[in-house]
C-alpha positions as a printed NumPy array, in Angstrom:
array([[  0.019,  -0.092,  -0.091],
       [  1.398,   3.47 ,  -1.115],
       [  0.194,   6.942,  -0.708],
       [  0.538,   9.595,  -3.416],
       [ -0.542,  13.29 ,  -3.44 ],
       [ -1.824,  15.412,  -6.289],
       [ -1.604,  19.081,  -6.51 ],
       [ -1.994,  21.746,  -9.105],
       [ -1.991,  25.517,  -9.721],
       [  0.632,  26.72 ,  -6.933],
       [  0.452,  29.993,  -8.772],
       [  3.369,  31.658,  -6.805],
       [  1.774,  31.141,  -3.505],
       [  4.774,  29.697,  -1.634],
       [  2.803,  29.791,   1.757],
       [  0.158,  27.641,   0.375],
       [  3.027,  25.066,  -0.916],
       [  4.622,  25.098,   2.567],
       [  1.294,  24.62 ,   4.14 ],
       [  0.538,  21.58 ,   1.964],
       [  3.996,  20.062,   2.742],
       [  3.222,  20.393,   6.39 ],
       [ -0.047,  18.699,   5.841],
       [  1.708,  15.565,   4.464],
       [  4.685,  15.415,   6.652],
       [  3.27 ,  12.276,   8.479],
       [  1.488,  10.839,   5.546],
       [  4.471,   8.817,   4.005],
       [  3.792,  10.122,   0.612],
       [  5.606,   8.11 ,  -2.062],
       [  4.904,  10.592,  -4.974],
       [  3.512,  14.26 ,  -5.357],
       [  2.058,  14.659,  -8.826],
       [  2.626,  18.462,  -9.485],
       [  0.413,  19.195, -12.548],
       [  1.724,  22.576, -13.489],
       [  1.187,  26.285, -13.29 ],
       [  3.776,  26.705, -10.608],
       [  4.252,  30.377, -11.182],
       [  2.033,  33.487, -11.459],
       [  4.484,  36.142, -12.403],
       [  7.915,  36.486, -10.626],
       [  6.67 ,  36.597,  -7.075],
       [  8.469,  33.689,  -5.156],
       [  9.294,  31.859,  -8.505],
       [ 12.845,  30.963,  -7.558],
       [ 11.805,  29.834,  -3.925],
       [  8.997,  27.545,  -5.295],
       [ 11.056,  26.194,  -8.142],
       [ 13.798,  25.165,  -5.602],
       [ 11.144,  23.379,  -3.39 ],
       [  9.551,  21.366,  -6.252],
       [ 12.727,  20.542,  -7.942],
       [ 14.745,  19.417,  -4.859],
       [ 11.969,  17.254,  -3.361],
       [ 12.498,  14.004,  -4.486],
       [  8.825,  12.931,  -4.122],
       [  7.727,  15.477,  -6.703],
       [  6.742,  14.547, -10.302],
       [  6.474,  17.983, -11.886],
       [  4.595,  18.475, -15.224],
       [  4.61 ,  21.521, -17.219],
       [  1.567,  23.694, -17.066],
       [  0.404,  26.486, -19.448],
       [  2.398,  29.107, -17.645],
       [  5.734,  27.066, -17.745],
       [  5.231,  26.324, -21.48 ],
       [  4.739,  29.887, -22.219],
       [  7.968,  30.73 , -20.466],
       [  9.728,  28.179, -22.464],
       [  8.173,  29.365, -25.581],
       [  9.484,  32.88 , -24.867],
       [ 12.749,  31.526, -24.086],
       [ 12.814,  29.856, -27.595],
       [ 11.503,  33.082, -28.99 ],
       [  8.154,  31.246, -30.057],
       [  5.447,  33.786, -29.399],
       [  2.051,  32.776, -30.428],
       [ -0.66 ,  35.313, -30.989],
       [ -2.241,  34.49 , -27.447],
       [  0.658,  36.164, -25.826],
       [ -0.447,  39.566, -24.717],
       [  1.962,  42.099, -23.382],
       [  1.605,  41.404, -19.81 ],
       [  2.21 ,  37.619, -20.348],
       [  5.3  ,  38.302, -22.288],
       [  6.636,  40.66 , -19.652],
       [  5.793,  38.052, -16.907],
       [  7.486,  35.271, -18.704],
       [ 10.588,  37.404, -19.395],
       [ 10.779,  38.364, -15.807],
       [ 10.502,  34.736, -14.647],
       [ 13.358,  33.722, -16.978],
       [ 15.653,  36.582, -15.604],
       [ 14.944,  35.562, -11.962],
       [ 15.18 ,  31.736, -12.402],
       [ 18.541,  32.037, -14.133],
       [ 20.396,  29.588, -16.345],
       [ 20.648,  26.582, -14.087],
       [ 16.95 ,  26.535, -13.022],
       [ 15.733,  27.086, -16.663],
       [ 18.03 ,  24.094, -17.583],
       [ 15.986,  22.012, -15.13 ],
       [ 12.671,  23.357, -16.074],
       [ 13.495,  22.346, -19.667],
       [ 13.649,  18.754, -18.577],
       [ 10.309,  18.792, -16.866],
       [  7.855,  16.679, -19.134],
       [  4.409,  17.673, -20.385],
       [  2.895,  14.473, -19.389],
       [  4.172,  11.225, -17.357],
       [  2.976,   7.582, -17.244],
       [  4.097,   5.66 , -14.021],
       [  2.919,   2.375, -12.529],
       [  2.518,   2.367,  -8.632],
       [  1.042,  -0.65 ,  -6.673],
       [ -0.051,  -2.183,  -9.939],
       [ -1.893,   0.752, -10.91 ],
       [ -1.36 ,   2.744, -14.163],
       [ -1.354,   6.494, -13.813],
       [ -1.356,   9.107, -16.459],
       [ -0.674,  12.731, -15.343],
       [ -0.766,  15.83 , -17.247],
       [ -3.699,  16.144, -19.577],
       [ -3.741,  19.701, -20.546],
       [ -7.178,  21.294, -19.963],
       [ -6.317,  25.029, -20.614],
       [ -8.225,  24.76 , -23.893],
       [-11.89 ,  24.904, -22.995],
       [-12.705,  22.268, -25.666],
       [-11.325,  19.604, -23.536],
       [-13.831,  20.264, -20.417],
       [-16.963,  21.438, -21.973],
       [-18.247,  18.075, -22.306],
       [-18.87 ,  17.794, -18.58 ],
       [-18.443,  14.528, -16.661],
       [-18.822,  11.948, -19.454],
       [-17.114,   9.263, -21.298],
       [-16.987,  11.92 , -24.176],
       [-14.583,  13.986, -22.268],
       [-12.282,  10.979, -21.62 ],
       [-12.17 ,  10.497, -25.357],
       [-11.559,  14.26 , -26.048],
       [ -8.858,  14.494, -23.548],
       [ -6.977,  11.326, -24.54 ],
       [ -7.77 ,  10.496, -28.097],
       [ -7.6  ,  14.079, -29.614],
       [ -4.492,  14.879, -27.801],
       [ -2.833,  11.817, -29.242],
       [ -2.201,   9.987, -25.847],
       [ -3.576,   6.836, -26.956],
       [ -5.924,   5.216, -29.52 ],
       [ -9.174,   3.807, -29.23 ],
       [ -8.049,   0.332, -28.274],
       [ -5.94 ,   1.654, -25.48 ],
       [ -8.517,   4.188, -24.068],
       [ -8.972,   2.483, -20.727],
       [ -5.492,   1.363, -20.098],
       [ -4.959,   3.734, -17.286],
       [ -6.458,   3.186, -13.88 ],
       [ -6.043,   7.012, -13.   ],
       [ -5.855,  10.202, -15.188],
       [ -4.702,  13.159, -13.109],
       [ -5.288,  16.751, -14.773],
       [ -5.103,  20.16 , -13.491],
       [ -8.5  ,  22.001, -14.383],
       [ -8.166,  25.528, -12.94 ],
       [-10.379,  25.998,  -9.939],
       [-12.14 ,  22.657, -10.06 ],
       [-11.589,  19.727,  -7.69 ],
       [-13.362,  16.68 ,  -8.988],
       [-13.376,  12.906,  -9.245],
       [-15.189,  10.784, -11.754],
       [-15.079,   7.227, -12.868],
       [-15.579,   6.224, -16.44 ],
       [-16.477,   2.535, -17.206],
       [-15.359,   0.879, -20.526],
       [-18.431,   1.059, -22.653],
       [-18.532,  -2.43 , -24.356],
       [-17.316,  -5.106, -21.992],
       [-17.441,  -2.944, -18.925],
       [-14.457,  -4.721, -17.394],
       [-12.326,  -1.637, -16.899],
       [-12.657,   1.702, -15.452],
       [-10.673,   4.879, -15.355],
       [-10.745,   7.286, -12.5  ],
       [-10.338,  11.049, -13.426],
       [ -9.071,  13.409, -10.701],
       [ -8.583,  17.092, -10.806],
       [ -7.133,  18.179,  -7.296],
       [ -8.232,  21.892,  -7.665],
       [ -6.048,  24.853,  -6.874],
       [ -3.377,  24.767,  -4.237],
       [ -2.999,  28.569,  -4.269],
       [ -6.253,  29.111,  -2.337],
       [ -8.289,  30.674,  -5.017],
       [-11.545,  29.114,  -3.665],
       [-11.935,  31.797,  -0.743],
       [ -8.851,  30.723,   1.201],
       [ -9.268,  27.182,   0.762],
       [ -6.25 ,  24.99 ,  -0.289],
       [ -7.089,  22.054,  -2.438],
       [ -5.137,  18.848,  -2.98 ],
       [ -5.936,  15.201,  -3.368],
       [ -4.376,  12.373,  -1.337],
       [ -4.765,   8.459,  -2.682],
       [ -3.878,   5.423,  -0.823],
       [ -3.214,   2.997,  -3.484],
       [ -3.915,  -0.641,  -2.857],
       [ -4.675,  -3.677,  -4.98 ],
       [ -7.583,  -4.472,  -3.015],
       [ -9.042,  -1.282,  -1.422],
       [ -8.04 ,   2.22 ,  -2.687],
       [ -8.8  ,   5.241,  -0.645],
       [ -9.219,   8.635,  -2.2  ],
       [ -9.402,  11.961,  -0.048],
       [ -9.925,  15.329,  -1.71 ],
       [ -9.116,  18.103,   0.703],
       [-10.378,  21.524,   0.907],
       [ -8.527,  23.112,   3.78 ],
       [ -9.267,  26.615,   4.967],
       [ -6.251,  28.72 ,   5.803],
       [ -5.661,  32.362,   6.356],
       [ -4.296,  33.981,   3.124],
       [ -3.201,  37.231,   4.624],
       [  0.521,  36.469,   4.145],
       [  0.199,  36.08 ,   0.385],
       [ -1.915,  39.129,   0.041],
       [  0.739,  41.275,   2.069],
       [  3.449,  39.68 ,  -0.075],
       [  1.723,  40.545,  -3.323],
       [  1.126,  44.179,  -2.121],
       [  4.777,  44.649,  -1.191],
       [  6.008,  43.029,  -4.417],
       [  3.751,  45.096,  -6.799],
       [  1.428,  47.708,  -5.337],
       [ -0.608,  47.706,  -8.592],
       [ -1.316,  44.037,  -8.715],
       [ -4.978,  44.213,  -8.61 ],
       [ -5.612,  41.179, -10.916],
       [ -3.354,  39.047,  -8.513],
       [ -5.037,  40.41 ,  -5.371],
       [ -8.461,  39.411,  -6.775],
       [ -7.566,  35.989,  -6.953],
       [ -7.483,  35.649,  -3.188],
       [-10.702,  37.266,  -2.478],
       [ -8.973,  40.569,  -1.828],
       [-11.004,  42.245,  -4.412],
       [-11.066,  45.824,  -3.176],
       [ -7.501,  47.435,  -3.405],
       [ -7.029,  51.224,  -3.375],
       [ -3.554,  52.596,  -3.933],
       [ -4.313,  56.325,  -3.663],
       [ -6.764,  58.553,  -1.957],
       [ -8.603,  60.257,  -4.819],
       [ -9.402,  59.808,  -8.418],
       [-11.933,  57.744, -10.519],
       [-13.479,  54.892,  -8.741],
       [-14.486,  51.917, -10.981],
       [-16.938,  49.241,  -9.539],
       [-17.259,  45.811, -11.024],
       [-20.358,  43.807, -10.172],
       [-19.455,  40.133,  -9.697],
       [-22.356,  38.844, -11.722],
       [-22.533,  39.621, -15.354],
       [-26.39 ,  40.193, -15.064],
       [-26.633,  41.313, -11.559],
       [-30.278,  42.292, -11.605],
       [-31.584,  38.934, -12.869],
       [-34.365,  37.65 , -10.547],
       [-32.292,  34.688,  -9.849],
       [-29.273,  36.652,  -8.545],
       [-29.02 ,  35.937,  -4.759],
       [-27.513,  39.418,  -4.422],
       [-30.236,  41.22 ,  -6.29 ],
       [-31.444,  43.345,  -3.283],
       [-27.913,  44.316,  -2.379],
       [-27.317,  45.373,  -6.075],
       [-30.45 ,  47.425,  -5.922],
       [-29.457,  49.294,  -2.792],
       [-26.006,  49.729,  -4.265],
       [-27.534,  51.345,  -7.286],
       [-29.657,  53.823,  -5.313],
       [-26.721,  54.79 ,  -3.1  ],
       [-24.431,  55.49 ,  -6.197],
       [-26.903,  57.578,  -7.825],
       [-27.732,  59.451,  -4.62 ],
       [-24.036,  60.044,  -3.885],
       [-23.548,  62.948,  -6.334],
       [-27.239,  63.888,  -6.857],
       [-26.806,  67.458,  -5.598],
       [-24.264,  68.278,  -8.23 ],
       [-26.445,  66.573, -10.971],
       [-28.066,  68.653, -13.549],
       [-28.917,  66.301, -16.232],
       [-28.762,  62.64 , -17.028],
       [-28.396,  60.513, -20.043],
       [-29.443,  56.972, -21.015],
       [-28.735,  54.846, -24.101],
       [-30.161,  51.603, -25.472],
       [-33.29 ,  51.828, -23.456],
       [-35.928,  49.343, -23.671],
       [-39.974,  49.562, -23.993],
       [-39.583,  51.238, -27.511],
       [-37.802,  54.308, -26.162],
       [-35.374,  56.07 , -28.471],
       [-31.74 ,  54.865, -28.791],
       [-30.262,  57.7  , -26.698],
       [-31.885,  60.383, -24.466],
       [-30.744,  63.187, -22.239],
       [-32.978,  64.598, -19.652],
       [-33.092,  67.36 , -16.907],
       [-32.43 ,  66.159, -13.417],
       [-35.794,  66.944, -11.825],
       [-37.203,  65.315,  -8.73 ],
       [-39.549,  63.429, -11.135],
       [-36.556,  62.083, -13.373],
       [-34.614,  61.196, -10.079],
       [-37.667,  58.985,  -8.908],
       [-37.782,  57.431, -12.249],
       [-33.938,  56.644, -12.244],
       [-34.344,  55.068,  -8.659],
       [-37.272,  53.073,  -9.406],
       [-37.479,  52.135, -13.145],
       [-33.803,  50.907, -13.799],
       [-35.033,  47.383, -13.717],
       [-37.352,  46.305, -16.417],
       [-40.243,  44.011, -16.274],
       [-38.183,  40.946, -16.886],
       [-35.856,  41.779, -13.961],
       [-33.018,  43.115, -16.132],
       [-31.216,  46.119, -15.956],
       [-33.123,  48.437, -18.443],
       [-30.221,  50.537, -19.835],
       [-27.023,  49.799, -21.497],
       [-25.455,  52.968, -20.343],
       [-26.579,  55.693, -18.021],
       [-24.687,  58.76 , -16.533],
       [-25.26 ,  61.662, -14.314],
       [-23.746,  65.027, -15.502],
       [-22.856,  68.214, -13.684],
       [-23.599,  71.77 , -15.145],
       [-20.368,  71.747, -16.934],
       [-21.375,  68.561, -18.89 ],
       [-18.764,  66.372, -16.933],
       [-19.913,  62.977, -15.995],
       [-20.198,  62.54 , -12.27 ],
       [-21.447,  58.856, -12.083],
       [-22.055,  56.269, -14.97 ],
       [-23.135,  52.812, -15.315],
       [-22.071,  50.592, -18.37 ],
       [-22.777,  47.101, -19.727],
       [-26.441,  46.97 , -18.321],
       [-25.365,  47.864, -14.702],
       [-22.305,  45.521, -14.33 ],
       [-19.831,  48.5  , -14.287],
       [-19.942,  51.666, -12.204],
       [-17.759,  54.802, -12.521],
       [-17.673,  57.601,  -9.951],
       [-15.503,  60.305, -11.327],
       [-13.148,  62.796,  -9.72 ],
       [-13.779,  62.038,  -6.092],
       [-11.818,  63.815,  -3.595],
       [-10.184,  62.261,  -0.4  ],
       [-13.328,  62.655,   1.705],
       [-15.55 ,  61.276,  -0.981],
       [-13.21 ,  58.449,  -1.762],
       [-13.253,  57.391,   2.027],
       [-17.08 ,  57.802,   2.388],
       [-17.631,  55.651,  -0.727],
       [-15.17 ,  52.85 ,   0.325],
       [-16.356,  52.581,   3.803],
       [-19.891,  52.171,   2.405],
       [-18.906,  49.413,  -0.104],
       [-17.057,  47.608,   2.582],
       [-20.147,  47.772,   4.843],
       [-22.294,  45.815,   2.135],
       [-22.992,  42.273,   3.266],
       [-20.741,  39.947,   1.234],
       [-19.024,  42.769,  -0.276],
       [-15.968,  40.859,  -1.477],
       [-18.22 ,  38.413,  -3.168],
       [-20.533,  40.736,  -5.083],
       [-18.14 ,  43.597,  -6.406],
       [-14.773,  44.729,  -6.658],
       [-13.485,  48.288,  -6.991],
       [-10.242,  50.034,  -7.902],
       [ -9.235,  53.768,  -7.727],
       [ -7.475,  55.085, -10.774]])
């Protein structure tokens, strides 16, 4: 009987990696299958690489981010490389240095191994959505193995286990050989080690046996304050990285234009569990600058109204904006709306049917008042994010 562990998506969180190692210190783990995406930018990339490359239990498989680093190194830059990705990859190369890069080049894109009589395949690439859109079905098995050229139809069920890193998903599913039904393959995605899921570290431990195999998929809640603080120190403007840890609201300065993003793409739908909170947020945002408002404009309205309208900000119009911004279907009624001052400057605007809000030219007092209000909303970290530009 042997134990193995499966992890994926460390994403530069050295604290999560160290916590995982603490969790398995007494587990007598034979192998740790590390399914890629070790880095997310250059934060802790050399420290993480030294751990995973020196621990003899680790079987490291290249993920999407590592392959991009190697492509940049070989000057193979596909169209999907944006400027930020290119910059991050170049920085990782610089920090890792020649010796570590040499080791990274030797990491495989997939591995096959036999343990306790069980055949294991690790490293199916699911970064392409085509490989996961089929849901939990035998069709996903065929797409992920056959179309990737890993095996032919006759060998489809030659593996007992297939490990793959699917970003954000911890799952286990069994697929039965369809004709004779004498073989099955167990698919396992361990989830994200880096605690994307609201401070929960995800990994899988399997106790392999020829008679009785035990699979434990772990979701362990740990404090992510250390990685958040490290990100802020490393890069004060790293809003995107902070969002991954539930630290959605990040303000680097005291005044400016506040941009608020609603978490749901269609937040005013009836089925949205935060509907009432979004309604109160809308009313508060409109009221926040109403004293300076002279007129307002709307575009892409419903109910047969014209494409774009501008109206004076009367008490009647104010009540209409407060009450009638949701249509009879429960959707946000306008594609775009803005409040303007006497000089025609936009004080407040909503875009994309109420999913993005802009509060413009806030002073320090207004900024503090608004952010304090946003932080008092129940579940504010779940329903919205904001950034001050």
